[in-house]
Amino acid sequence: MKAREPMARIATAIPVNGPYPPYRGGATVRAGFPRSPSAPGRDTAIAGWVADRMIILVMLLAVTATFTLSSAMLTNWKIHYLTAGGGFYEKFHPATGLTFLAFGLLLLRHGDPVGEIDRMFSRSKLILLYLGCWSFLLVQMFVLNRPFTVIIDTFLLPVVLCLVIWHLSPMQRKPLVWATHLTILLNVCLGYYEYFSGHRLIPLTLGDVLVVGEWRASALLGHPLTASGLVGGYILALVLRPALCPIPMLRTSLIAFCLGSLMAFGGRTALVTVLLVLGCVAAREVWLILRGKRVSLPTVIATLCLLFVAAAGIFAAFDLGIFDKMLLRFSSDKGSALARFATFNLLSHFDWHELILGPNPTRVNALQAQLGLNYGIENFWISCIVQFGLIHTILLTIGLIALFVEIIRRAHPAVWAIVLLILVIAASSVSFSSKNIQLAQFIILITLLLPRDPSGATPALRTASDKPIRIQR
């Protein structure tokens, strides 16, 4: 009996149903089996999964609509987007409605919209500065009883796109990245078709005015300058971030294919800017090679072959007269340069009071017709001064600088080339001063194709069972 007493004490010390004491020198024993998740927790997880899929689907539609539904197409479909009349809902671009729907789903994804907004702006404080500057413009629209949908599509849509895309994981962005590639390449193919066939898919319109006798292609983007600017930005992204297309031959083919389409779209500003940036990149590579950069022999051979093929193709295209129309744009621009001089002359017709607070729109329209500026004021800042006044133009510029500082902080260094292209386009065309989604197109291009590469990631070690172990720092 005495021998059995210690065993009895041990048996009573260890409960039948646990929890069991840890074994010294070994792993801790779990106190029972893992419990199945409760019904409320499981329902919350399912609701979050469904919300994520809905956000991706809606954003996929928004990105596709941004690159395929132009104002000219909406006008051709009898939708009063730019023209007078129609319902209130017709004044917003479809991409705007889809983006705001995705933003609303993002706020409700975890059932805490206030907390989600707080988390958004705590990581992007400069966005608050942009929205503050934009709100002054909105107040002016209401006070002067002017249409405010102009500043919704042009200036509010881009920042909402940023907020939604930044809160998607890299895996969730992949369908949007593919949609961006495919829609841009679709527009390039349609641009070639319109240029060589002479048949325009969508009539070119400026407001309710039909433009005839224009040879430049516009594809689904509505205007040749919009198309050339977007394709130019896409070319710069492919050149400066090779990870977009890791296969060198395919990436080179895409760059050449898109670069040739700039001749079809006829945008001189985008073409010259892209060629200058490409020249700077090539000069930098040559300089690095002269300084001792190692280059493999197959790369040198492939580069020389490509240069000879490109030179032969360019000479053949010149001989066939394919680029004649584009070259005539440089020698005879049909009064485009005179229109830019008239743009600067326009400001001299207003006094300081009108320039500070914004002149009367009726008087502005009369002066534009008198100076031959029927197609618009081809400078973003001058057009904003004429529309909104000097004070609101300064506030809007400050807000845009804050927005792009936030974008550049989250983007690949190649974004600087896109920003340069945007500045050149803004200084030489109507661009973002009218009601359009061109700025939103560039924002999608930057946020989806040029995100900042993950750096400073904690290295992973692997055990004998090939399971990664993270080092805690």
PDB file of C-alpha atoms in Angstrom, residues 296-430:
ATOM      1  CA  SER A 296      27.571  40.869 -70.897  1.00  0.00           C
ATOM      2  CA  LEU A 297      28.518  40.110 -74.505  1.00  0.00           C
ATOM      3  CA  PRO A 298      25.022  38.791 -75.484  1.00  0.00           C
ATOM      4  CA  THR A 299      23.517  42.062 -74.241  1.00  0.00           C
ATOM      5  CA  VAL A 300      25.901  44.095 -76.411  1.00  0.00           C
ATOM      6  CA  ILE A 301      25.177  41.959 -79.473  1.00  0.00           C
ATOM      7  CA  ALA A 302      21.405  42.148 -78.929  1.00  0.00           C
ATOM      8  CA  THR A 303      21.556  45.931 -78.425  1.00  0.00           C
ATOM      9  CA  LEU A 304      23.537  46.476 -81.639  1.00  0.00           C
ATOM     10  CA  CYS A 305      21.140  44.262 -83.597  1.00  0.00           C
ATOM     11  CA  LEU A 306      18.142  46.143 -82.220  1.00  0.00           C
ATOM     12  CA  LEU A 307      19.715  49.486 -83.111  1.00  0.00           C
ATOM     13  CA  PHE A 308      20.313  48.386 -86.700  1.00  0.00           C
ATOM     14  CA  VAL A 309      16.774  46.987 -87.000  1.00  0.00           C
ATOM     15  CA  ALA A 310      15.288  50.178 -85.510  1.00  0.00           C
ATOM     16  CA  ALA A 311      17.305  52.381 -87.853  1.00  0.00           C
ATOM     17  CA  ALA A 312      16.242  50.327 -90.871  1.00  0.00           C
ATOM     18  CA  GLY A 313      12.590  50.463 -89.769  1.00  0.00           C
ATOM     19  CA  ILE A 314      12.666  54.232 -89.252  1.00  0.00           C
ATOM     20  CA  PHE A 315      14.231  54.853 -92.669  1.00  0.00           C
ATOM     21  CA  ALA A 316      11.689  52.530 -94.305  1.00  0.00           C
ATOM     22  CA  ALA A 317       8.814  54.353 -92.586  1.00  0.00           C
ATOM     23  CA  PHE A 318      10.153  57.715 -93.739  1.00  0.00           C
ATOM     24  CA  ASP A 319      10.505  56.410 -97.287  1.00  0.00           C
ATOM     25  CA  LEU A 320       6.921  55.119 -97.293  1.00  0.00           C
ATOM     26  CA  GLY A 321       5.618  58.439 -95.980  1.00  0.00           C
ATOM     27  CA  ILE A 322       4.112  56.981 -92.815  1.00  0.00           C
ATOM     28  CA  PHE A 323       5.382  59.853 -90.666  1.00  0.00           C
ATOM     29  CA  ASP A 324       4.646  62.652 -93.147  1.00  0.00           C
ATOM     30  CA  LYS A 325       1.523  63.857 -91.334  1.00  0.00           C
ATOM     31  CA  MET A 326       3.327  63.989 -88.018  1.00  0.00           C
ATOM     32  CA  LEU A 327       6.294  65.849 -89.518  1.00  0.00           C
ATOM     33  CA  LEU A 328       3.913  68.396 -91.027  1.00  0.00           C
ATOM     34  CA  ARG A 329       2.645  69.061 -87.499  1.00  0.00           C
ATOM     35  CA  PHE A 330       6.087  70.432 -86.632  1.00  0.00           C
ATOM     36  CA  SER A 331       6.404  72.585 -89.762  1.00  0.00           C
ATOM     37  CA  SER A 332       2.773  73.736 -89.962  1.00  0.00           C
ATOM     38  CA  ASP A 333       0.818  73.470 -86.701  1.00  0.00           C
ATOM     39  CA  LYS A 334      -2.381  75.139 -88.012  1.00  0.00           C
ATOM     40  CA  GLY A 335      -2.138  78.044 -85.588  1.00  0.00           C
ATOM     41  CA  SER A 336      -1.429  76.025 -82.449  1.00  0.00           C
ATOM     42  CA  ALA A 337       1.606  78.161 -81.529  1.00  0.00           C
ATOM     43  CA  LEU A 338      -0.355  81.371 -82.144  1.00  0.00           C
ATOM     44  CA  ALA A 339      -3.094  80.057 -79.855  1.00  0.00           C
ATOM     45  CA  ARG A 340      -0.534  79.677 -77.055  1.00  0.00           C
ATOM     46  CA  PHE A 341       0.629  83.270 -77.526  1.00  0.00           C
ATOM     47  CA  ALA A 342      -3.009  84.383 -77.488  1.00  0.00           C
ATOM     48  CA  THR A 343      -3.438  82.492 -74.217  1.00  0.00           C
ATOM     49  CA  PHE A 344      -0.911  84.725 -72.468  1.00  0.00           C
ATOM     50  CA  ASN A 345      -2.422  87.786 -74.133  1.00  0.00           C
ATOM     51  CA  LEU A 346      -5.817  86.871 -72.719  1.00  0.00           C
ATOM     52  CA  LEU A 347      -4.831  87.839 -69.168  1.00  0.00           C
ATOM     53  CA  SER A 348      -4.073  91.412 -70.215  1.00  0.00           C
ATOM     54  CA  HIS A 349      -7.787  91.998 -70.927  1.00  0.00           C
ATOM     55  CA  PHE A 350      -8.775  91.633 -67.248  1.00  0.00           C
ATOM     56  CA  ASP A 351      -8.226  94.000 -64.328  1.00  0.00           C
ATOM     57  CA  TRP A 352      -6.749  92.919 -60.992  1.00  0.00           C
ATOM     58  CA  HIS A 353     -10.105  92.445 -59.317  1.00  0.00           C
ATOM     59  CA  GLU A 354     -11.196  90.011 -62.025  1.00  0.00           C
ATOM     60  CA  LEU A 355      -7.905  88.157 -61.955  1.00  0.00           C
ATOM     61  CA  ILE A 356      -7.936  87.714 -58.177  1.00  0.00           C
ATOM     62  CA  LEU A 357     -11.540  86.512 -57.802  1.00  0.00           C
ATOM     63  CA  GLY A 358     -12.216  85.209 -61.300  1.00  0.00           C
ATOM     64  CA  PRO A 359     -13.815  87.070 -64.232  1.00  0.00           C
ATOM     65  CA  ASN A 360     -17.353  86.725 -65.528  1.00  0.00           C
ATOM     66  CA  PRO A 361     -17.669  83.500 -67.599  1.00  0.00           C
ATOM     67  CA  THR A 362     -19.711  85.295 -70.279  1.00  0.00           C
ATOM     68  CA  ARG A 363     -16.946  87.829 -70.810  1.00  0.00           C
ATOM     69  CA  VAL A 364     -14.335  85.083 -70.863  1.00  0.00           C
ATOM     70  CA  ASN A 365     -16.206  83.202 -73.584  1.00  0.00           C
ATOM     71  CA  ALA A 366     -16.513  86.352 -75.678  1.00  0.00           C
ATOM     72  CA  LEU A 367     -12.788  87.100 -75.385  1.00  0.00           C
ATOM     73  CA  GLN A 368     -11.880  83.505 -76.239  1.00  0.00           C
ATOM     74  CA  ALA A 369     -13.952  83.703 -79.413  1.00  0.00           C
ATOM     75  CA  GLN A 370     -12.377  87.041 -80.290  1.00  0.00           C
ATOM     76  CA  LEU A 371      -8.806  85.729 -79.803  1.00  0.00           C
ATOM     77  CA  GLY A 372      -9.431  82.443 -81.612  1.00  0.00           C
ATOM     78  CA  LEU A 373      -9.369  80.267 -78.500  1.00  0.00           C
ATOM     79  CA  ASN A 374     -12.557  78.359 -79.244  1.00  0.00           C
ATOM     80  CA  TYR A 375     -10.921  75.018 -78.449  1.00  0.00           C
ATOM     81  CA  GLY A 376      -9.822  76.140 -74.997  1.00  0.00           C
ATOM     82  CA  ILE A 377      -7.006  77.892 -73.165  1.00  0.00           C
ATOM     83  CA  GLU A 378      -3.895  75.785 -73.713  1.00  0.00           C
ATOM     84  CA  ASN A 379      -2.289  76.301 -70.322  1.00  0.00           C
ATOM     85  CA  PHE A 380      -3.537  74.778 -67.092  1.00  0.00           C
ATOM     86  CA  TRP A 381      -2.626  77.656 -64.742  1.00  0.00           C
ATOM     87  CA  ILE A 382      -3.851  80.448 -67.021  1.00  0.00           C
ATOM     88  CA  SER A 383      -7.094  78.592 -67.611  1.00  0.00           C
ATOM     89  CA  CYS A 384      -7.544  78.118 -63.845  1.00  0.00           C
ATOM     90  CA  ILE A 385      -6.945  81.840 -63.234  1.00  0.00           C
ATOM     91  CA  VAL A 386      -9.578  82.666 -65.832  1.00  0.00           C
ATOM     92  CA  GLN A 387     -12.063  80.176 -64.366  1.00  0.00           C
ATOM     93  CA  PHE A 388     -11.441  80.308 -60.614  1.00  0.00           C
ATOM     94  CA  GLY A 389      -9.302  83.385 -59.992  1.00  0.00           C
ATOM     95  CA  LEU A 390      -5.717  83.784 -58.825  1.00  0.00           C
ATOM     96  CA  ILE A 391      -6.377  82.996 -55.146  1.00  0.00           C
ATOM     97  CA  HIS A 392      -8.076  79.674 -55.804  1.00  0.00           C
ATOM     98  CA  THR A 393      -5.497  78.779 -58.465  1.00  0.00           C
ATOM     99  CA  ILE A 394      -2.711  79.240 -55.884  1.00  0.00           C
ATOM    100  CA  LEU A 395      -4.628  77.123 -53.355  1.00  0.00           C
ATOM    101  CA  LEU A 396      -5.289  74.434 -55.947  1.00  0.00           C
ATOM    102  CA  THR A 397      -1.606  74.378 -56.938  1.00  0.00           C
ATOM    103  CA  ILE A 398      -0.569  73.992 -53.290  1.00  0.00           C
ATOM    104  CA  GLY A 399      -3.042  71.127 -52.926  1.00  0.00           C
ATOM    105  CA  LEU A 400      -1.762  69.395 -56.066  1.00  0.00           C
ATOM    106  CA  ILE A 401       1.828  69.714 -54.835  1.00  0.00           C
ATOM    107  CA  ALA A 402       0.808  68.088 -51.529  1.00  0.00           C
ATOM    108  CA  LEU A 403      -0.996  65.293 -53.394  1.00  0.00           C
ATOM    109  CA  PHE A 404       1.975  64.536 -55.630  1.00  0.00           C
ATOM    110  CA  VAL A 405       4.405  64.640 -52.703  1.00  0.00           C
ATOM    111  CA  GLU A 406       2.318  61.910 -51.084  1.00  0.00           C
ATOM    112  CA  ILE A 407       2.171  59.968 -54.347  1.00  0.00           C
ATOM    113  CA  ILE A 408       5.924  60.258 -54.962  1.00  0.00           C
ATOM    114  CA  ARG A 409       6.612  59.100 -51.402  1.00  0.00           C
ATOM    115  CA  ARG A 410       4.745  55.854 -52.137  1.00  0.00           C
ATOM    116  CA  ALA A 411       5.990  55.339 -55.707  1.00  0.00           C
ATOM    117  CA  HIS A 412       8.994  53.988 -57.601  1.00  0.00           C
ATOM    118  CA  PRO A 413      11.686  56.574 -58.514  1.00  0.00           C
ATOM    119  CA  ALA A 414      10.502  56.308 -62.141  1.00  0.00           C
ATOM    120  CA  VAL A 415       7.529  58.426 -61.079  1.00  0.00           C
ATOM    121  CA  TRP A 416       9.654  61.551 -61.556  1.00  0.00           C
ATOM    122  CA  ALA A 417       9.596  61.055 -65.324  1.00  0.00           C
ATOM    123  CA  ILE A 418       5.786  60.767 -65.262  1.00  0.00           C
ATOM    124  CA  VAL A 419       5.543  63.920 -63.146  1.00  0.00           C
ATOM    125  CA  LEU A 420       7.728  65.758 -65.678  1.00  0.00           C
ATOM    126  CA  LEU A 421       5.421  64.608 -68.475  1.00  0.00           C
ATOM    127  CA  ILE A 422       2.365  65.760 -66.508  1.00  0.00           C
ATOM    128  CA  LEU A 423       3.898  69.211 -65.950  1.00  0.00           C
ATOM    129  CA  VAL A 424       4.756  69.596 -69.639  1.00  0.00           C
ATOM    130  CA  ILE A 425       1.248  68.545 -70.678  1.00  0.00           C
ATOM    131  CA  ALA A 426      -0.337  70.914 -68.146  1.00  0.00           C
ATOM    132  CA  ALA A 427       1.757  73.838 -69.390  1.00  0.00           C
ATOM    133  CA  SER A 428       1.031  73.238 -73.081  1.00  0.00           C
ATOM    134  CA  SER A 429      -2.606  72.117 -73.334  1.00  0.00           C
ATOM    135  CA  VAL A 430      -6.066  72.465 -71.813  1.00  0.00           C
TER     136      VAL A 430
END
